[in-house]
Rosetta silent file (secondary structure, phi, psi, omega in degrees, C-alpha in Angstrom):
SEQUENCE: XXXXXXXXXXXXXXXXXXXXXXXXXXXXXXXXXXXXXXXXXXXXXXXXXXXXXXXXXXXXXXXXXXXXXXXXXXXXXXXXXXXXXXXXXXXXXXXXXXXXXXXXXXXXXXXXXXXXXXXXXXXXXXXXXXXXXXXXXXXXXXXXXXXXXXXXXXXXXXXXXXXXXXXXXXXXXXXXXXXXXXXXXXXXXXXXXXXXXXXXXXXXXXXXXXXXXXXXXXXXXXXXXXXXXXXXXXXXXXXXXX
SCORE:     score description
SCORE:     0.000 S_00000001
   1 L     0.000  151.602 -160.161  -17.942   -6.491 -243.585 S_00000001
   2 L   -89.028  169.593 -167.377  -21.406   -7.180 -242.617 S_00000001
   3 H   -86.374  -26.715  165.085  -23.755   -5.065 -244.006 S_00000001
   4 H   -35.073  -47.180 -170.462  -24.524   -2.556 -241.542 S_00000001
   5 H   -78.264  -18.473 -163.469  -21.230   -1.674 -241.202 S_00000001
   6 H   -84.410  -60.802  163.824  -20.937   -1.190 -244.965 S_00000001
   7 H   -37.056  -52.861  173.698  -23.808    1.151 -245.012 S_00000001
   8 H   -42.218  -53.068 -168.282  -22.179    2.657 -242.406 S_00000001
   9 H   -83.572   -8.520 -172.625  -18.996    3.441 -244.092 S_00000001
  10 H   -79.210  -17.522 -149.372  -20.903    4.312 -247.397 S_00000001
  11 H   -85.801  -41.535 -143.623  -23.121    7.138 -245.330 S_00000001
  12 H   -79.218  -15.483 -167.178  -19.304    8.398 -243.803 S_00000001
  13 H   -82.983  -39.859 -169.337  -17.918    8.466 -247.566 S_00000001
  14 H   -84.392  -44.461  177.205  -21.143    9.956 -249.113 S_00000001
  15 H  -141.167  114.110   45.648  -21.012   13.124 -246.259 S_00000001
  16 H  -128.057  -12.992  154.205  -19.023   14.505 -245.424 S_00000001
  17 H   -18.549  -91.433 -174.219  -16.394   12.289 -247.739 S_00000001
  18 H   -63.321  -50.690 -162.018  -17.995   13.131 -251.230 S_00000001
  19 H   -72.648  -39.422 -169.378  -20.434   15.678 -250.799 S_00000001
  20 H   -50.338  -26.922  163.763  -17.974   18.092 -248.793 S_00000001
  21 H   -68.418  -30.022 -167.086  -15.034   17.254 -252.084 S_00000001
  22 H   -76.236  -75.881 -167.754  -17.749   18.734 -254.324 S_00000001
  23 H   -42.405  -24.419 -156.299  -18.605   21.723 -252.177 S_00000001
  24 H   -94.876  -55.715  148.411  -15.201   22.884 -251.084 S_00000001
  25 H   -20.451  -69.206 -178.461  -14.088   22.802 -254.640 S_00000001
  26 H   -68.256  -27.815 -176.843  -17.038   24.625 -256.219 S_00000001
  27 H   -74.996   -6.527  150.290  -16.342   27.392 -253.440 S_00000001
  28 L   -11.639  -62.739  166.929  -13.334   27.872 -255.018 S_00000001
  29 L  -108.997   13.740 -166.702  -14.609   29.534 -257.926 S_00000001
  30 L  -152.079  151.976 -168.822  -17.938   31.161 -256.625 S_00000001
  31 L  -101.654 -162.340 -151.897  -18.487   33.619 -254.206 S_00000001
  32 L   -77.624  -23.715  154.029  -19.636   33.310 -250.527 S_00000001
  33 L   -27.813  -70.632 -137.405  -23.380   34.806 -251.628 S_00000001
  34 H   -67.087  -74.463 -160.275  -23.730   32.892 -254.633 S_00000001
  35 H   -62.629    6.077  168.076  -22.826   29.527 -252.178 S_00000001
  36 H   -87.129  -40.693  174.869  -25.134   30.484 -248.893 S_00000001
  37 H   -54.443  -68.707 -169.100  -28.091   30.159 -251.646 S_00000001
  38 H   -33.045  -87.901 -150.843  -27.074   26.679 -252.758 S_00000001
  39 L   -64.509   -2.602  160.655  -26.908   25.239 -249.305 S_00000001
  40 L   -89.392   18.645  170.090  -30.355   27.218 -248.845 S_00000001
  41 L  -138.296   31.541  149.776  -32.253   24.860 -250.854 S_00000001
  42 H   -39.768  -56.103  170.668  -30.482   21.897 -248.730 S_00000001
  43 H   -92.829   10.594  152.682  -33.955   21.523 -246.971 S_00000001
  44 H   -97.887  -12.689  154.405  -35.823   21.296 -249.765 S_00000001
  45 H   -53.547  -70.928 -143.985  -34.150   18.259 -251.331 S_00000001
  46 H   -67.824   13.985  166.760  -34.191   16.529 -248.210 S_00000001
  47 H  -103.989  -19.316 -175.851  -38.128   17.113 -248.409 S_00000001
  48 H   -93.484   19.374  172.551  -38.490   16.022 -251.916 S_00000001
  49 L  -107.456  -43.067 -171.630  -36.041   13.039 -251.055 S_00000001
  50 H   -61.419  -60.913 -148.708  -38.212   12.122 -247.669 S_00000001
  51 H   -81.993  -39.078  156.606  -41.149   12.234 -249.731 S_00000001
  52 H   -80.027  -18.931 -170.648  -40.248    9.971 -252.901 S_00000001
  53 H  -105.356  -40.991 -146.140  -37.552    7.829 -251.105 S_00000001
  54 H  -116.672    3.674  161.148  -39.081    7.051 -247.265 S_00000001
  55 L    72.161   63.845  174.174  -42.569    8.038 -248.968 S_00000001
  56 L  -106.272  133.557 -155.460  -42.943   10.647 -245.659 S_00000001
  57 L   -82.906  137.169  175.341  -46.234   12.366 -245.997 S_00000001
  58 L  -111.770  130.710 -177.361  -46.047   16.408 -246.925 S_00000001
  59 L  -121.835 -146.639 -155.506  -48.271   18.397 -245.796 S_00000001
  60 H   -75.692  -65.437  175.556  -49.482   22.297 -247.588 S_00000001
  61 H   -25.637  -42.407  166.454  -48.827   23.635 -243.907 S_00000001
  62 H   -34.962  -46.581 -144.646  -45.164   21.927 -243.919 S_00000001
  63 H   -84.519  -54.877 -144.435  -44.587   22.878 -247.278 S_00000001
  64 H   -86.074  -44.510  155.350  -45.568   26.791 -246.803 S_00000001
  65 H    -5.944  -72.152  168.012  -43.429   26.923 -243.401 S_00000001
  66 H   -33.984  -53.979 -146.734  -40.344   25.424 -245.276 S_00000001
  67 H  -106.368    5.310  152.914  -40.724   27.979 -247.944 S_00000001
  68 L  -112.945   37.465  166.381  -40.867   30.854 -245.291 S_00000001
  69 L   -99.116  -17.987  154.344  -38.114   29.603 -243.987 S_00000001
  70 L   -90.836  -41.261  155.495  -35.997   30.028 -246.775 S_00000001
  71 H   -60.342  -24.545  142.088  -36.900   33.469 -247.166 S_00000001
  72 H   -95.501  -10.808  142.315  -35.364   33.709 -244.469 S_00000001
  73 H   -36.558  -42.085 -147.243  -32.433   32.391 -245.229 S_00000001
  74 H   -79.901  -50.261 -138.689  -31.978   34.145 -248.285 S_00000001
  75 L   -81.959   10.385 -121.329  -32.725   37.497 -246.312 S_00000001
  76 L  -152.752  -70.163 -151.673  -29.897   36.214 -243.060 S_00000001
  77 L   -72.607   17.602 -155.375  -27.931   35.319 -246.082 S_00000001
  78 L    58.200    7.080 -172.969  -28.310   38.804 -247.837 S_00000001
  79 L   -91.862   26.074  174.892  -29.525   37.692 -250.653 S_00000001
  80 L  -141.027   17.909 -168.568  -32.927   39.478 -251.167 S_00000001
  81 L  -139.639   71.199 -173.518  -31.429   42.715 -250.173 S_00000001
  82 L    54.752    3.475  176.000  -29.784   43.868 -253.322 S_00000001
  83 L   -65.174  152.851  172.790  -26.331   42.058 -252.749 S_00000001
  84 L  -100.978  126.653  172.540  -24.987   40.717 -256.446 S_00000001
  85 L   -67.542   87.396 -161.566  -24.826   37.370 -257.372 S_00000001
  86 L  -115.904  167.260 -175.146  -21.898   36.399 -259.152 S_00000001
  87 L   163.714  116.003  159.254  -20.629   32.410 -260.191 S_00000001
  88 L   -98.890 -162.129 -158.758  -19.368   30.693 -262.547 S_00000001
  89 H   -85.523  -38.949 -169.955  -21.255   27.425 -263.511 S_00000001
  90 H   -75.769   -9.298  154.069  -18.833   24.721 -262.777 S_00000001
  91 H   -48.465  -42.894 -160.533  -18.647   26.126 -259.120 S_00000001
  92 H   -82.556  -58.618  141.199  -22.127   26.223 -258.872 S_00000001
  93 H    23.029  -71.861  177.180  -22.271   22.779 -260.181 S_00000001
  94 H   -71.210  -30.131  178.776  -20.075   21.600 -257.906 S_00000001
  95 H   -78.647  -67.034 -149.872  -21.813   23.375 -254.798 S_00000001
  96 H   -53.026  -12.893 -173.314  -25.364   21.911 -255.652 S_00000001
  97 H   -88.956  -49.981  163.607  -23.821   18.105 -256.151 S_00000001
  98 H   -56.602  -46.714 -178.572  -22.316   18.561 -252.617 S_00000001
  99 H   -68.218  -33.067 -178.742  -25.558   19.855 -251.322 S_00000001
 100 H   -36.110  -49.231  160.952  -27.448   17.178 -253.011 S_00000001
 101 L  -103.667   23.902  161.332  -25.375   14.705 -250.964 S_00000001
 102 L   -83.951  -50.517 -143.605  -25.575   16.046 -247.551 S_00000001
 103 L   -95.301   10.179  173.396  -29.263   16.166 -248.142 S_00000001
 104 L   -91.956  -56.312  153.995  -28.869   12.044 -249.413 S_00000001
 105 H   -45.149  -84.622  147.660  -27.506   11.681 -246.532 S_00000001
 106 H   -27.316  -48.822 -176.873  -29.992   12.496 -244.443 S_00000001
 107 H   -67.223  -49.744 -160.417  -32.507   10.538 -246.497 S_00000001
 108 H   -92.245  -42.430 -177.431  -31.035    7.295 -246.383 S_00000001
 109 H   -71.238   14.241  154.473  -29.540    7.042 -242.749 S_00000001
 110 H   -90.933  -22.317  170.776  -33.410    7.692 -241.937 S_00000001
 111 H   -66.388  -85.869 -155.013  -33.941    4.719 -244.186 S_00000001
 112 L   -57.387  -50.313 -178.048  -31.089    2.296 -243.027 S_00000001
 113 L    53.413   53.970  163.636  -31.969    3.243 -239.191 S_00000001
 114 L   -36.666  136.184  170.031  -28.727    1.789 -238.290 S_00000001
 115 L   -97.893   54.669  169.835  -29.808   -0.129 -234.969 S_00000001
 116 L  -138.666 -155.514  179.568  -26.342    0.413 -233.302 S_00000001
 117 L   -62.646 -160.365 -170.002  -24.793    3.309 -230.928 S_00000001
 118 L  -100.314  -63.074 -156.021  -25.057    6.529 -232.259 S_00000001
 119 L   -94.802   34.086  101.571  -21.367    7.109 -231.305 S_00000001
 120 L   -26.351  -61.255 -175.795  -19.993    3.806 -232.623 S_00000001
 121 H   -48.552  -49.977 -177.946  -21.926    4.726 -235.828 S_00000001
 122 H   -87.756   -0.288 -178.372  -20.085    8.038 -235.904 S_00000001
 123 H   -93.849   -1.157  160.221  -16.868    7.133 -235.358 S_00000001
 124 H   -64.059  -41.701  171.757  -17.023    4.806 -238.278 S_00000001
 125 H   -96.658  -10.367  160.393  -18.239    6.808 -240.444 S_00000001
 126 H   -54.650  -62.363 -154.313  -15.848    9.838 -239.589 S_00000001
 127 H   -72.624   -0.188  172.732  -12.972    7.171 -240.411 S_00000001
 128 H   -99.177  -40.521  159.558  -14.368    6.051 -243.984 S_00000001
 129 H   -43.340  -52.239  173.006  -14.156    9.828 -244.371 S_00000001
 130 H   -41.479  -59.450 -154.467  -10.651   10.314 -243.214 S_00000001
 131 H   -67.677  -17.676 -173.793   -9.620    7.137 -245.630 S_00000001
 132 H   -82.469  -60.888 -138.846  -11.624    9.314 -247.981 S_00000001
 133 H   -76.029  -19.084 -148.504  -10.267   12.362 -247.769 S_00000001
 134 H   -90.940  -16.814 -174.494   -6.541   10.876 -247.164 S_00000001
 135 H   -72.440   -7.770  177.355   -6.637    8.531 -250.973 S_00000001
 136 L  -103.957   -0.319 -169.660   -7.433   11.828 -252.904 S_00000001
 137 H   -65.646  -49.969 -165.602   -4.694   13.971 -251.022 S_00000001
 138 H   -57.139   15.850 -156.200   -2.261   12.240 -252.971 S_00000001
 139 H  -134.740   15.332 -162.054   -4.220   13.569 -256.197 S_00000001
 140 L  -103.731   40.368 -159.180   -5.138   17.185 -255.102 S_00000001
 141 L  -119.495  -72.081 -175.287   -2.054   18.860 -257.216 S_00000001
 142 L   -80.745    3.372  155.443   -3.811   17.920 -260.108 S_00000001
 143 L  -101.242  -43.866 -150.988   -7.586   18.818 -258.946 S_00000001
 144 L  -136.391  159.838  159.687   -6.554   22.408 -257.528 S_00000001
 145 L   -68.869  -42.893  135.569   -3.722   24.786 -258.218 S_00000001
 146 L   -19.840  -90.336 -158.011   -2.737   25.111 -254.780 S_00000001
 147 L    90.176 -177.876 -177.458   -2.336   22.418 -254.088 S_00000001
 148 L   -75.085  131.077  172.774   -1.850   21.236 -249.864 S_00000001
 149 L  -123.838  109.002  176.752   -1.097   24.620 -247.738 S_00000001
 150 L   -80.679 -174.055  170.058   -0.887   23.270 -243.648 S_00000001
 151 L   -80.887  153.633  165.612   -1.152   26.648 -240.916 S_00000001
 152 L   -81.970   -9.221 -162.886    1.909   27.815 -240.445 S_00000001
 153 L  -152.939  120.557 -173.423    1.297   28.218 -236.572 S_00000001
 154 H   -58.616  -16.406 -169.641    0.302   25.695 -233.784 S_00000001
 155 H   -78.522  -51.481  175.183   -2.126   27.946 -232.340 S_00000001
 156 H   -60.970  -54.102  159.495   -4.008   27.330 -235.745 S_00000001
 157 H   -45.220  -26.431  175.763   -3.672   23.713 -235.652 S_00000001
 158 H  -106.998    9.563  158.046   -5.212   23.852 -232.477 S_00000001
 159 H  -100.156  -35.338  153.759   -8.154   26.176 -233.621 S_00000001
 160 H   -39.509  -63.965 -169.989   -9.008   23.526 -236.694 S_00000001
 161 H   -39.272  -43.731 -149.700   -8.623   20.541 -234.525 S_00000001
 162 H   -74.560  -27.010  178.549  -11.079   22.301 -232.170 S_00000001
 163 H   -67.935  -35.161  156.428  -13.154   23.290 -235.175 S_00000001
 164 H   -56.558  -53.612 -176.199  -13.059   19.329 -236.482 S_00000001
 165 H   -74.706  -14.639  179.838  -14.220   18.457 -233.340 S_00000001
 166 H   -78.272  -32.305 -161.217  -17.035   20.635 -233.207 S_00000001
 167 H  -109.148 -113.980 -179.385  -18.248   20.174 -236.352 S_00000001
 168 H   -24.305  -62.841 -152.358  -17.273   16.846 -237.644 S_00000001
 169 H   -97.877  -81.205 -132.338  -17.606   15.049 -233.979 S_00000001
 170 H   -85.527  -39.923 -175.924  -20.093   16.413 -231.909 S_00000001
 171 H   -27.335  -59.543 -171.654  -22.655   18.424 -234.780 S_00000001
 172 H   -52.922  -44.226 -159.858  -22.843   14.946 -236.197 S_00000001
 173 H   -57.179  -66.532  171.866  -23.266   13.282 -233.166 S_00000001
 174 H   -41.741  -39.475  179.560  -26.103   15.090 -232.030 S_00000001
 175 H   -62.022  -30.362 -160.411  -27.639   15.503 -235.716 S_00000001
 176 H   -84.262  -86.399 -161.158  -27.400   11.192 -236.265 S_00000001
 177 H   -17.031  -63.820  175.396  -29.139   11.195 -232.351 S_00000001
 178 H   -77.821   -7.452  177.256  -31.946   13.127 -233.621 S_00000001
 179 H   -90.775   28.848  150.752  -32.289   12.053 -236.717 S_00000001
 180 L  -124.352   48.042 -171.768  -33.506    8.513 -235.199 S_00000001
 181 L  -153.539   -9.396  177.049  -36.335   10.180 -233.318 S_00000001
 182 L  -128.684  166.611  171.310  -37.551   12.588 -236.269 S_00000001
 183 L   -99.160  166.148 -175.895  -38.261   12.022 -239.904 S_00000001
 184 H   -67.872  -19.653  167.818  -36.115   13.199 -242.518 S_00000001
 185 H  -107.718   56.308 -170.642  -38.246   16.219 -243.328 S_00000001
 186 H  -153.293  -39.959  177.973  -38.916   17.574 -239.685 S_00000001
 187 H   -69.328  -43.552  145.444  -34.710   17.520 -239.795 S_00000001
 188 L   -20.927  -64.028  176.044  -34.629   19.317 -243.134 S_00000001
 189 H   -38.999  -44.793 -170.570  -36.470   21.629 -241.626 S_00000001
 190 H   -61.302  -33.115 -176.116  -34.303   22.002 -238.975 S_00000001
 191 H   -80.224   -7.276  166.472  -31.172   22.993 -240.957 S_00000001
 192 H   -56.144  -30.260 -153.173  -33.044   26.185 -241.739 S_00000001
 193 L  -139.131   59.835 -178.906  -31.722   27.482 -238.813 S_00000001
 194 L  -108.387  -23.722  154.415  -27.876   27.253 -239.385 S_00000001
 195 L   -89.744  -33.727  164.722  -27.476   30.746 -240.300 S_00000001
 196 H   -23.807  -82.093  113.031  -29.245   31.859 -237.304 S_00000001
 197 H    17.728  -19.447  176.280  -26.614   30.159 -235.320 S_00000001
 198 H  -101.164  -43.050 -174.216  -23.727   31.516 -237.601 S_00000001
 199 H   -68.956  -16.488 -166.917  -24.984   34.905 -237.562 S_00000001
 200 H   -67.648  -46.094 -171.999  -25.781   34.736 -233.587 S_00000001
 201 H   -83.335  -42.732  156.276  -22.099   33.830 -232.812 S_00000001
 202 H   -19.602  -97.761 -155.142  -21.002   36.422 -235.481 S_00000001
 203 H   -66.184   -4.473  154.730  -22.449   39.049 -233.434 S_00000001
 204 L   -76.901  -87.170 -109.445  -21.161   37.326 -229.839 S_00000001
 205 L  -121.699  -38.802  173.108  -17.851   36.534 -230.406 S_00000001
 206 L  -129.596   60.556  144.307  -16.531   38.794 -233.554 S_00000001
 207 L    57.191   58.625 -165.654  -18.674   41.476 -232.573 S_00000001
 208 L  -103.933  123.382  175.985  -20.656   41.567 -236.247 S_00000001
 209 L  -116.992  157.122 -169.643  -24.161   43.715 -236.377 S_00000001
 210 L   -91.464  175.181  172.647  -26.789   42.951 -238.480 S_00000001
 211 L  -107.596  159.871  155.807  -28.710   45.024 -241.253 S_00000001
 212 H   -20.410  -71.994 -143.093  -32.519   45.264 -240.735 S_00000001
 213 H   -77.487    1.789  170.494  -33.704   43.028 -243.313 S_00000001
 214 H   -64.911  -77.950 -169.316  -31.135   40.323 -241.604 S_00000001
 215 H   -36.453  -44.929 -167.157  -32.931   40.674 -237.906 S_00000001
 216 L  -107.384   26.630  155.369  -36.003   39.835 -239.948 S_00000001
 217 H   -76.355  -55.085  176.217  -34.903   36.721 -242.110 S_00000001
 218 H  -102.554   57.323  165.252  -33.757   35.297 -238.773 S_00000001
 219 H   -92.778  -67.291 -170.901  -36.982   36.329 -237.224 S_00000001
 220 H   -61.001  -25.982  169.977  -38.840   34.661 -239.867 S_00000001
 221 H   -53.436  -66.569  162.559  -36.344   31.554 -239.484 S_00000001
 222 H   -58.837  -27.199 -149.222  -37.435   31.220 -236.040 S_00000001
 223 H   -72.403  -41.528 -164.860  -40.902   32.052 -236.024 S_00000001
 224 H   -92.107   -6.871  166.760  -41.460   28.792 -238.645 S_00000001
 225 H   -70.496  -15.654 -137.624  -39.208   26.269 -236.890 S_00000001
 226 H  -110.856  -78.020 -174.262  -40.641   26.929 -233.569 S_00000001
 227 H   -74.890   20.645  162.623  -44.162   26.441 -235.439 S_00000001
 228 H   -86.943  -61.997  161.099  -43.382   23.048 -237.367 S_00000001
 229 L   -19.182 -114.577 -159.318  -42.027   22.029 -233.988 S_00000001
 230 L   -41.455  -14.368 -156.649  -44.237   22.826 -231.308 S_00000001
 231 L  -113.888  133.484 -150.060  -47.567   21.902 -233.827 S_00000001
 232 L   -88.257 -170.569 -168.256  -48.262   18.401 -233.993 S_00000001
 233 L   -74.292  179.770  155.899  -48.218   16.889 -237.984 S_00000001
 234 L   -88.709  137.292  155.921  -50.883   16.828 -240.384 S_00000001
 235 L   -10.014  136.693  170.124  -52.739   14.877 -242.508 S_00000001
 236 L   -89.566  127.715  175.656  -50.635   14.546 -245.766 S_00000001
 237 L  -109.238   44.655  174.705  -52.132   16.368 -248.812 S_00000001
 238 L  -156.657  124.829 -171.213  -49.937   15.446 -251.294 S_00000001
 239 L   -30.039  156.478  123.966  -49.498   11.243 -252.807 S_00000001
 240 L   -99.744   35.231  157.737  -46.938    9.171 -251.638 S_00000001
 241 L   112.115  142.552  173.559  -45.764    8.129 -253.957 S_00000001
 242 L   -77.847    0.000    0.000  -47.102    4.412 -256.189 S_00000001
């Protein structure tokens, strides 16, 4: 196998393969609020890894705006409004391992900068992830207490397939396409918008309503993201490493 193809396979095994294996196992023993809090660390991990691995310069302004965005994520998730957060430490460790895998995926994908059609790269990565899942399937009953539970009806299968196409196909394609044109640090900063889109979808399609702190958090995220995108990068104020 050519080195470029091998790298694509490794990326697929890393994310969504290994990363989502860890995070889904961890989610079974943690609360949704705690999971949201842990996933809010992904942009921070990307910033750190991009600085260490890619030697991407980080300005104090960029770091400050990213910190504001993380505060907004915590508000949107209800984690700064008095909500109780509790979880089992093994679940927390598994979710953090999954978050780290996703952050490492972004940095490696940017570093390798595979010169191949984005759609073809996506097909290789997702096929590798499918092979990963199929390889784990026979061992599921040893990993989880419940084993495999298939959807009981056709519409559930249809919605599951649609969700998979939207996330693992379309969203990954957009992400890889954009990652080939921007720095890993900027890509990580944009991930702070994820909860904004989530609550907007809940508002439009599920009739869910936001509390005032959540509106404030959404505003902080949007404002910081716009400030990062619309202003040119500043000179580095942190050392780029040896």
